[in-house]
Tab-separated table of C-alpha atoms in Angstrom:
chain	number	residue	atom	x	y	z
A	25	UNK	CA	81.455	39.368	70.732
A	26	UNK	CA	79.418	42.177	71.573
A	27	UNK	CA	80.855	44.410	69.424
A	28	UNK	CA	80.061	41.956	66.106
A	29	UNK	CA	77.011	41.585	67.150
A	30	UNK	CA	76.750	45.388	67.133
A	31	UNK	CA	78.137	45.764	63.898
A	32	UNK	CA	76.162	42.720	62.426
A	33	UNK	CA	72.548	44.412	63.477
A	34	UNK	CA	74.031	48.069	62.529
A	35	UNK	CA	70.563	50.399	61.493
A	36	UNK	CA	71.247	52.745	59.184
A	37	UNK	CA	69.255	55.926	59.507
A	38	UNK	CA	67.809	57.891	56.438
A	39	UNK	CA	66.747	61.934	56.154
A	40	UNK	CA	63.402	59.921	56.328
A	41	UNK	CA	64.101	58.173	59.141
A	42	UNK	CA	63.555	54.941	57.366
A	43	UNK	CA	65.816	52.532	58.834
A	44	UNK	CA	67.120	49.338	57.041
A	45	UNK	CA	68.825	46.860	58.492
A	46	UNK	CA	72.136	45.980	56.795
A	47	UNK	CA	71.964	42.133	56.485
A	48	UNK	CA	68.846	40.757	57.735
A	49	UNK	CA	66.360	42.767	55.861
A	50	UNK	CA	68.026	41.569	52.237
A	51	UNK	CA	66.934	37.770	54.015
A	52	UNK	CA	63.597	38.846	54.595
A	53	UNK	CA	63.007	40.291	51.247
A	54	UNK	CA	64.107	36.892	49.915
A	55	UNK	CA	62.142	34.472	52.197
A	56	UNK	CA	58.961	36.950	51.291
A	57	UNK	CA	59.739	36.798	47.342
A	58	UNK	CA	60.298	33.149	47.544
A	59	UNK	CA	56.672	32.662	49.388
A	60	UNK	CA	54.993	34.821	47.201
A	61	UNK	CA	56.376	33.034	44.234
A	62	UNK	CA	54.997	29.471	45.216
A	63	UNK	CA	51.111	31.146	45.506
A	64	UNK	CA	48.827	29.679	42.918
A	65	UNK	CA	47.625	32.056	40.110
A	66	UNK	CA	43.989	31.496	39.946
A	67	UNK	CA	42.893	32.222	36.554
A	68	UNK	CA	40.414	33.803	34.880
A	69	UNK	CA	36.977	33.244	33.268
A	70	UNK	CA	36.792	29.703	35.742
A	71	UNK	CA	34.510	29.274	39.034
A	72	UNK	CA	37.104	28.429	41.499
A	73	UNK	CA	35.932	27.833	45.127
A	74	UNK	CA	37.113	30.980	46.872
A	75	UNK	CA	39.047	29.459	49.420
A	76	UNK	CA	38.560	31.368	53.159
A	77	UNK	CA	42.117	33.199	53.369
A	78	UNK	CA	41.154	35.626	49.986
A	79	UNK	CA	38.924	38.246	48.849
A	80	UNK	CA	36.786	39.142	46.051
A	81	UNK	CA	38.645	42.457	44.979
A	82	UNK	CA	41.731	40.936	45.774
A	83	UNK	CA	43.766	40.688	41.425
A	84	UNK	CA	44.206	37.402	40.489
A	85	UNK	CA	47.786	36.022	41.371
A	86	UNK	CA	48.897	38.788	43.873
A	87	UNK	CA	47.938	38.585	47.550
A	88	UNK	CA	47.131	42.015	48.831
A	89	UNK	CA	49.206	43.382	51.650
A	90	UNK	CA	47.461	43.735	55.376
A	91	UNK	CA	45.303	40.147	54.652
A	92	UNK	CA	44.271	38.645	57.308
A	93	UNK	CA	43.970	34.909	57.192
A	94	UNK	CA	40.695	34.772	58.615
A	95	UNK	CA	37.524	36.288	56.727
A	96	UNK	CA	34.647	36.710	58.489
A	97	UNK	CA	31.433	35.265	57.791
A	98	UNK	CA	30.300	38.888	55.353
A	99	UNK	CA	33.140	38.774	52.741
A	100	UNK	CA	32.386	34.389	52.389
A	101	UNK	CA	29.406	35.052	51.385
A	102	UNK	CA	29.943	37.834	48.910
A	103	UNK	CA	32.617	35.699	47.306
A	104	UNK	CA	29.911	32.566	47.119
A	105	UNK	CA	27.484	35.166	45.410
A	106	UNK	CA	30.059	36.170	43.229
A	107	UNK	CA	31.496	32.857	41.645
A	108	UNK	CA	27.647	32.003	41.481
A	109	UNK	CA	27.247	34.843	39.582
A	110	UNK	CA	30.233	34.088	36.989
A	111	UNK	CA	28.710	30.353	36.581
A	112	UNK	CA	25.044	31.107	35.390
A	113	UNK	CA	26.544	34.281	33.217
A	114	UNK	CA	28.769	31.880	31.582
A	115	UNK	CA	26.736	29.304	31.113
A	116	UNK	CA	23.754	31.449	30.152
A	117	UNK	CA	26.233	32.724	27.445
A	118	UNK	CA	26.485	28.711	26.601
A	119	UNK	CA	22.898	28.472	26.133
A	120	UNK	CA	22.766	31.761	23.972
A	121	UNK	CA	24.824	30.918	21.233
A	122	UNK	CA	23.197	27.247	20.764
A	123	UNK	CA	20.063	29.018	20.465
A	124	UNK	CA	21.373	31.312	17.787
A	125	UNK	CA	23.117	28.493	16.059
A	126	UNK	CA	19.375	26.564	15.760
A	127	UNK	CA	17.323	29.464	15.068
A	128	UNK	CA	20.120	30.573	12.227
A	129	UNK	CA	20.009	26.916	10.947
A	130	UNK	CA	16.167	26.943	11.046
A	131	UNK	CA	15.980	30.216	8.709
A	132	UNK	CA	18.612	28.400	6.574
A	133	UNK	CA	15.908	25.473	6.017
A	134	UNK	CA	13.145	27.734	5.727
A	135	UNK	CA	15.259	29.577	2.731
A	136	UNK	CA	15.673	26.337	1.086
A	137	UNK	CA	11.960	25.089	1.224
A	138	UNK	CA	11.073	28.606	-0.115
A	139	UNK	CA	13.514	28.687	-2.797
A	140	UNK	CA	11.998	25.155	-3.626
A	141	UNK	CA	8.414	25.915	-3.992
A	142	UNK	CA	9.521	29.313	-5.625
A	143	UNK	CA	11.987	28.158	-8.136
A	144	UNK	CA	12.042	24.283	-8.288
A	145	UNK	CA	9.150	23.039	-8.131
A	146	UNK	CA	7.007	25.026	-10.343
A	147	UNK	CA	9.830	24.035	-13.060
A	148	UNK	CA	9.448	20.789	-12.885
A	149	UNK	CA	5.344	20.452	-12.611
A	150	UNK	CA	5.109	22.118	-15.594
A	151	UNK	CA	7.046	19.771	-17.513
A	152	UNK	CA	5.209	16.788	-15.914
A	153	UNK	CA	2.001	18.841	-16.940
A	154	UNK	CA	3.686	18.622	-20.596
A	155	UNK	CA	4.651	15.075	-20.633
A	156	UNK	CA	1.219	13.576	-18.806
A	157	UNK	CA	-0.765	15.000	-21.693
A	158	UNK	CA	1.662	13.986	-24.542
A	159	UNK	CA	0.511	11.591	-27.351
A	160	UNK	CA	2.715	9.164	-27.632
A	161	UNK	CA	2.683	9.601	-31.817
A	162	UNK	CA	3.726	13.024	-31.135
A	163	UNK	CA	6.716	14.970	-30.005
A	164	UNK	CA	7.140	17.200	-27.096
A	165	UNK	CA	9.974	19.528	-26.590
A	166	UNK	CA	10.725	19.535	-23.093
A	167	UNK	CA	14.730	20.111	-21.773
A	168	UNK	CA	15.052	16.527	-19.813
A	169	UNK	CA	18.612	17.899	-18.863
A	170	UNK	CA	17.125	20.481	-17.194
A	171	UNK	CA	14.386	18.748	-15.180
A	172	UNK	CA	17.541	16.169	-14.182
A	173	UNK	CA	19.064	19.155	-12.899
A	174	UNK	CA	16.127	20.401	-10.679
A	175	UNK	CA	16.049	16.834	-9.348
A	176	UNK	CA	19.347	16.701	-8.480
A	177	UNK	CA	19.314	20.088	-6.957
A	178	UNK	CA	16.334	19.317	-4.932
A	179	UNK	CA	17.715	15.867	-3.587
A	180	UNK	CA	21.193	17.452	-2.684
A	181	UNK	CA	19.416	20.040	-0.580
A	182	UNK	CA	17.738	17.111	1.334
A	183	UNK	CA	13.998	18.060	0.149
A	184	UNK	CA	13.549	14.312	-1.242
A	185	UNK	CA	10.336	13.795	0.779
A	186	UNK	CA	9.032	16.495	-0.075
A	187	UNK	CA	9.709	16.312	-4.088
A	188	UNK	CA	8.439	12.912	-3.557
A	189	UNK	CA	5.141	13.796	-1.925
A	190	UNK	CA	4.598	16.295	-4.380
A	191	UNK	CA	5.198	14.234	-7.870
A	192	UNK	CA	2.552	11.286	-6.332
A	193	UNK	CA	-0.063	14.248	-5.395
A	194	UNK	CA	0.771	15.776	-8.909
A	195	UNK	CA	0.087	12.584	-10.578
A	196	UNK	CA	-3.156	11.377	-8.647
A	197	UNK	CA	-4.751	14.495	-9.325
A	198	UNK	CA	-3.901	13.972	-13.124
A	199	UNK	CA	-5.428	10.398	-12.667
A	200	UNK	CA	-8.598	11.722	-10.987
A	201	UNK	CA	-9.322	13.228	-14.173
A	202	UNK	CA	-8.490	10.450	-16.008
A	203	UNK	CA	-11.000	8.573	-14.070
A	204	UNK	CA	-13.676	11.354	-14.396
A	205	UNK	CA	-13.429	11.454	-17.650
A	206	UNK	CA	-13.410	7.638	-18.469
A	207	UNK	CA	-16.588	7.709	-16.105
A	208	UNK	CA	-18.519	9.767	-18.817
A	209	UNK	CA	-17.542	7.237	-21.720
A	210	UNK	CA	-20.111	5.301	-23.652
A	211	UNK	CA	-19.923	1.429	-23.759
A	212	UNK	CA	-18.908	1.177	-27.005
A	213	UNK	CA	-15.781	3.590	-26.820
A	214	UNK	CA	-14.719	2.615	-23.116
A	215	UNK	CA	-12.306	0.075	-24.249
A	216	UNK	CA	-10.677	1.771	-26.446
A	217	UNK	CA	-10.746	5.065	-24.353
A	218	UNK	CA	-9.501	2.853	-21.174
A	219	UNK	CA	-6.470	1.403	-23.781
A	220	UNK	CA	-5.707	5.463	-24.756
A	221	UNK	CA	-5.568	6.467	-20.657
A	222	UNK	CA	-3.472	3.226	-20.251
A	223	UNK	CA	-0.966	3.642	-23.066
A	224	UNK	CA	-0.532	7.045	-22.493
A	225	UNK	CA	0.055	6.836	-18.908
A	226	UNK	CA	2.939	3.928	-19.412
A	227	UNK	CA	4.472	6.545	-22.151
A	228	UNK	CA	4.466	9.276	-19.934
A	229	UNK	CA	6.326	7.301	-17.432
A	230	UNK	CA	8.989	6.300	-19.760
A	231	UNK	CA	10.310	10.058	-19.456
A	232	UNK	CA	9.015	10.696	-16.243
A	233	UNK	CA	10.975	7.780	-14.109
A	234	UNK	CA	14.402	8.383	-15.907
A	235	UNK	CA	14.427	12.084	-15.221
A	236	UNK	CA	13.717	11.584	-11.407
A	237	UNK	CA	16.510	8.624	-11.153
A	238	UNK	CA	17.913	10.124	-8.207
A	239	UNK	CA	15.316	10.520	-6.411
A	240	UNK	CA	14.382	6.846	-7.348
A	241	UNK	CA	18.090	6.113	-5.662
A	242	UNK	CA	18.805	7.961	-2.809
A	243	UNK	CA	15.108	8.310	-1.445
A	244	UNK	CA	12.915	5.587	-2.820
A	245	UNK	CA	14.897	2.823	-2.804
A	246	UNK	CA	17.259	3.441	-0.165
A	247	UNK	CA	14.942	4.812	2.502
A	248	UNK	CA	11.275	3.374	1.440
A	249	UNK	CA	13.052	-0.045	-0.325
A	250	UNK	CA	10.270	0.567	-3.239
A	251	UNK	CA	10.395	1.483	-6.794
A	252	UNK	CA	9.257	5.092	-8.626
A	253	UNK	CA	7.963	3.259	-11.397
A	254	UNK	CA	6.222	0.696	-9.233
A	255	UNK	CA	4.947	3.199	-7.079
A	256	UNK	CA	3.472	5.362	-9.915
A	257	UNK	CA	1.769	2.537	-11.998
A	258	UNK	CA	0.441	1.763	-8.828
A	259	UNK	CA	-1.580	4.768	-8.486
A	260	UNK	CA	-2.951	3.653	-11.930
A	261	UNK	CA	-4.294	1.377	-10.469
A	262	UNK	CA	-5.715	2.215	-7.608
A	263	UNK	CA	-7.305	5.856	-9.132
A	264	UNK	CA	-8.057	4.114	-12.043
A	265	UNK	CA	-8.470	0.616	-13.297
A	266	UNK	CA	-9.612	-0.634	-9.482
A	267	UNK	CA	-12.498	1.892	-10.216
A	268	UNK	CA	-13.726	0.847	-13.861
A	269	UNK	CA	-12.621	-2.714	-13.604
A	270	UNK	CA	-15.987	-3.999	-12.908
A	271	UNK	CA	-17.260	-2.098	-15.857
A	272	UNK	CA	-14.548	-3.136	-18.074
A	273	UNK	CA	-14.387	-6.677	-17.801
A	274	UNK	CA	-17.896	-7.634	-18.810
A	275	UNK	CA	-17.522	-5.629	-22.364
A	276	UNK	CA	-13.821	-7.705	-22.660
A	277	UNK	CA	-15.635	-10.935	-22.314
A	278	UNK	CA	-18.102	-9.558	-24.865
A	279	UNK	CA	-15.586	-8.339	-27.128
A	280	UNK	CA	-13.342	-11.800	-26.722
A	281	UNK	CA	-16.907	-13.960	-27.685
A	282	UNK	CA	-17.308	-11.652	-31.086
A	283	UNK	CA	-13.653	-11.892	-32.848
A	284	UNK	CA	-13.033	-8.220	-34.548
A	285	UNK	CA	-14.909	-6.269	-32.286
A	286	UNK	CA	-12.522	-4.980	-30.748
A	287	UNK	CA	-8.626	-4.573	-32.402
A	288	UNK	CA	-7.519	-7.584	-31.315
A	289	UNK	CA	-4.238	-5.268	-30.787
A	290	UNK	CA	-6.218	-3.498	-28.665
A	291	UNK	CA	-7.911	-6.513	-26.768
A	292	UNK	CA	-4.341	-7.672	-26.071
A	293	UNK	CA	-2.553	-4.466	-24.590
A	294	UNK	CA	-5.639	-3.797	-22.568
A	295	UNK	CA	-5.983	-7.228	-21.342
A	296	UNK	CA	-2.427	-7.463	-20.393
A	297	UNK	CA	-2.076	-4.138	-18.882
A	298	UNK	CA	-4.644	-5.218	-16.615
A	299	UNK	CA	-2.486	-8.322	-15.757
A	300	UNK	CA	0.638	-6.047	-14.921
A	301	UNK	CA	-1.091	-3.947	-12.612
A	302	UNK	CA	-3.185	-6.811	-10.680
A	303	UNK	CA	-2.154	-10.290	-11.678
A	304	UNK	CA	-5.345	-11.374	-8.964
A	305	UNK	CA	-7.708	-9.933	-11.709
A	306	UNK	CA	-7.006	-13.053	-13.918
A	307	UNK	CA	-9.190	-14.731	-11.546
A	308	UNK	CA	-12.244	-13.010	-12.745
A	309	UNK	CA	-12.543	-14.435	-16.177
A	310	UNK	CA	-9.271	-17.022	-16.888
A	311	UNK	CA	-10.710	-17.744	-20.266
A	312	UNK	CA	-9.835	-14.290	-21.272
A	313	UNK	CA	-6.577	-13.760	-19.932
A	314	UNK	CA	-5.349	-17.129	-20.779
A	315	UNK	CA	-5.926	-16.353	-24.934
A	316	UNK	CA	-3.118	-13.533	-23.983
A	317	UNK	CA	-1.098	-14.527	-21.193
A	318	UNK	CA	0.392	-18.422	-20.729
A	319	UNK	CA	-0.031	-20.049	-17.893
A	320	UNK	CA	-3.266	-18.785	-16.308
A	321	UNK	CA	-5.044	-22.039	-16.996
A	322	UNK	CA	-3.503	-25.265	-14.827
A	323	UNK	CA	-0.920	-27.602	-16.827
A	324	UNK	CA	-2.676	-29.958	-19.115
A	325	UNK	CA	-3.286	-33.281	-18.235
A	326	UNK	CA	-3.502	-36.679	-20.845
A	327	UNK	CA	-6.603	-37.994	-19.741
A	328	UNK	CA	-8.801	-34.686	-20.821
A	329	UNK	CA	-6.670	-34.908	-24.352
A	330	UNK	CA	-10.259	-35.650	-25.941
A	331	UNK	CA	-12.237	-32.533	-24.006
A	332	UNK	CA	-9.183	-30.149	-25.620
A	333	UNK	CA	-10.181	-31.480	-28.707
A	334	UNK	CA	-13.583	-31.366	-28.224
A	335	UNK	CA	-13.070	-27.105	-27.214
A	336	UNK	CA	-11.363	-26.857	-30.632
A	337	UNK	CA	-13.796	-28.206	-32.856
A	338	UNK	CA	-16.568	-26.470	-31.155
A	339	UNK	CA	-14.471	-23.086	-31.711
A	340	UNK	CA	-13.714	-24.054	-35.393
A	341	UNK	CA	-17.364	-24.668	-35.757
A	342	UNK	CA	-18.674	-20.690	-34.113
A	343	UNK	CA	-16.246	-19.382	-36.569
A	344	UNK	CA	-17.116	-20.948	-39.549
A	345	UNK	CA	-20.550	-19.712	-38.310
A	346	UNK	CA	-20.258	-16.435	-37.904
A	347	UNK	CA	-18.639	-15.898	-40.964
A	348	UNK	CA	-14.743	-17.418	-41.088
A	349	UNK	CA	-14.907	-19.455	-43.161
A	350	UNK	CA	-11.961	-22.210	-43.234
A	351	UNK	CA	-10.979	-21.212	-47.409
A	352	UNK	CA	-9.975	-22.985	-50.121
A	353	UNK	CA	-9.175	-26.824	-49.025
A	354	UNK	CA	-8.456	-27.621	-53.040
A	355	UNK	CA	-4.650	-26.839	-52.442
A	356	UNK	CA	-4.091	-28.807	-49.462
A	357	UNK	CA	-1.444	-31.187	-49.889
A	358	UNK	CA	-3.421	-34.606	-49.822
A	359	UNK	CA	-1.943	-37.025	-47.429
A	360	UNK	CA	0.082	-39.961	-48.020
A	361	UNK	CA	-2.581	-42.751	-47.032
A	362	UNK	CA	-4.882	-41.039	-49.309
């Protein structure tokens, strides 16, 4: 027995004097292999909590040889410092690249609103210089596929607000002018000078609102639920006929009380364009209005048949007066009782 047991722990003896034993140091190597094999690989680039058995220059995944398992209070600490270290550097790095993302983003946008004021904009007021002033007898060669493509440009690169804010300040300060100049009309001519502003105005928007349609879709209506054209006629009439109304509606009654002293063409655009921008204005003289517009004066009733009759023989009778007469009765069919 002795002698197996002998041959079974037999050391075997190097030049080195390394010695090996036979059998049981093979099932040593294997029990240490298999240990080290079932150790957790802690990876990289993550803020593990170092846990107390392992060091901070130990390589991730290997345990170094001559560990202790107990650290002493020193080498903790230097690990908490470390992983502490690794967290705010990462998340600093985090923090970095949002801020380069928004400042890039807010260049970007500063680009666009440059390239707009440098290259869109000034395109575009110039042709709604060109088509404010037009006559409407006359013929202006402006490229409306071109202005439709500055608006579309300008709405795609989300400056709708802006485009919008400038068109409205572009057109009041055309109206201001309007205004100012209307302001140094005489009497006799404001009428017919407030009928040119009016007409004009209403032709120029005929080419302005079409070449701004989407604008008018994607911004106006969807986001402000209004109208362009609304919104510019409008200004009309707050810039404009709001100012001279008081003025103007004294020489219409005048005008309405002399037939032919005014176009009567003239009488009836003015009078109605007054209607479409404030139907409230009516209220200041309904005779007026209601020789051009239906339905300003209430429904008729039977009982005042004989007052309506009255109205119309007194107006037969201020015509004939002033000049109208009724013609040539001779030719009238004579009636049937007769």
């Amino acid at each position: 027995m002795e002698a197996m047991e002998d041959d079974s722990l037999e050391l075997k003896d190097d030049p080195n004097h390394n010695y090996c034993a036979s059998s049981s140091s093979s099932k040593v190597r294997t029990y240490l292999s298999s240990q080290l094999s079932d150790v957790t690989t802690v990876p990289q680039h993550v803020c593990p909590t170092v846990p107390g058995g392992g060091e901070p220059g130990t390589r991730p995944g290997k345990l170094r040889s001559g560990t202790s398992k107990s650290m002493d209070s020193d080498s903790g600490s230097e690990s908490s410092e470390v992983s502490e270290t690794d967290c705010t550097d990462a998340s600093a790095a985090v923090e970095g690249k949002f801020t380069v993302e928004s400042t890039s983003k807010l260049l970007l946008n500063a680009m666009a609103v440059e390239d707009y004021r440098k290259n869109h904009w000034p395109n575009l007021e110039k042709a709604i210089d060109r088509l404010l002033i037009q006559n409407p007898t006359e013929h202006i060669s402006v490229s409306y596929a071109q202005i439709y493509s500055y608006v579309y440009k300008c709405v795609c690169q989300q400056h709708s607000e802006l485009l919008y804010s400038d068109l409205t300040s572009k057109i009041t300060s055309h109206l201001l002018e309007v205004s100012t100049r209307l302001q140094a009309s005489p009497p006799e001519n404001f009428i017919e000078n407030f009928n040119v502003a009016l007409t004009q105005y209403t032709a120029s928007l005929q080419c302005i609102v079409p070449v701004f349609l989407y604008l008018n879709k994607f911004y106006i209506e969807s986001k402000l639920n209004r109208d362009l054209r609304e919104d510019l006629m409008k200004l009309f009439a707050d810039h404009v006929a709001e100012k001279h109304v008081n003025t103007l509606m004294p020489l219409l009654i005048k005008a309405h009380s002399m037939p032919f002293q005014v176009q009567p063409s003239t009488m009836a655009s003015v009078v109605k364009g007054l209607y479409s921008l404030r139907p409230d204005w009516a209220q200041l003289a309904p005779p007026l209005f209601s020789g051009f517009i239906p339905q300003i004066n209430p429904p008729a009733v039977e009982s005042l048949l004989s007052d309506y009759a009255a109205h119309d023989q007194k107006l037969q009778m201020e015509l004939s007066m002033n000049g109208f007469p009724r013609g040539d009765q001779s030719r009238k069919r004579a009636s049937d009782d007769s």
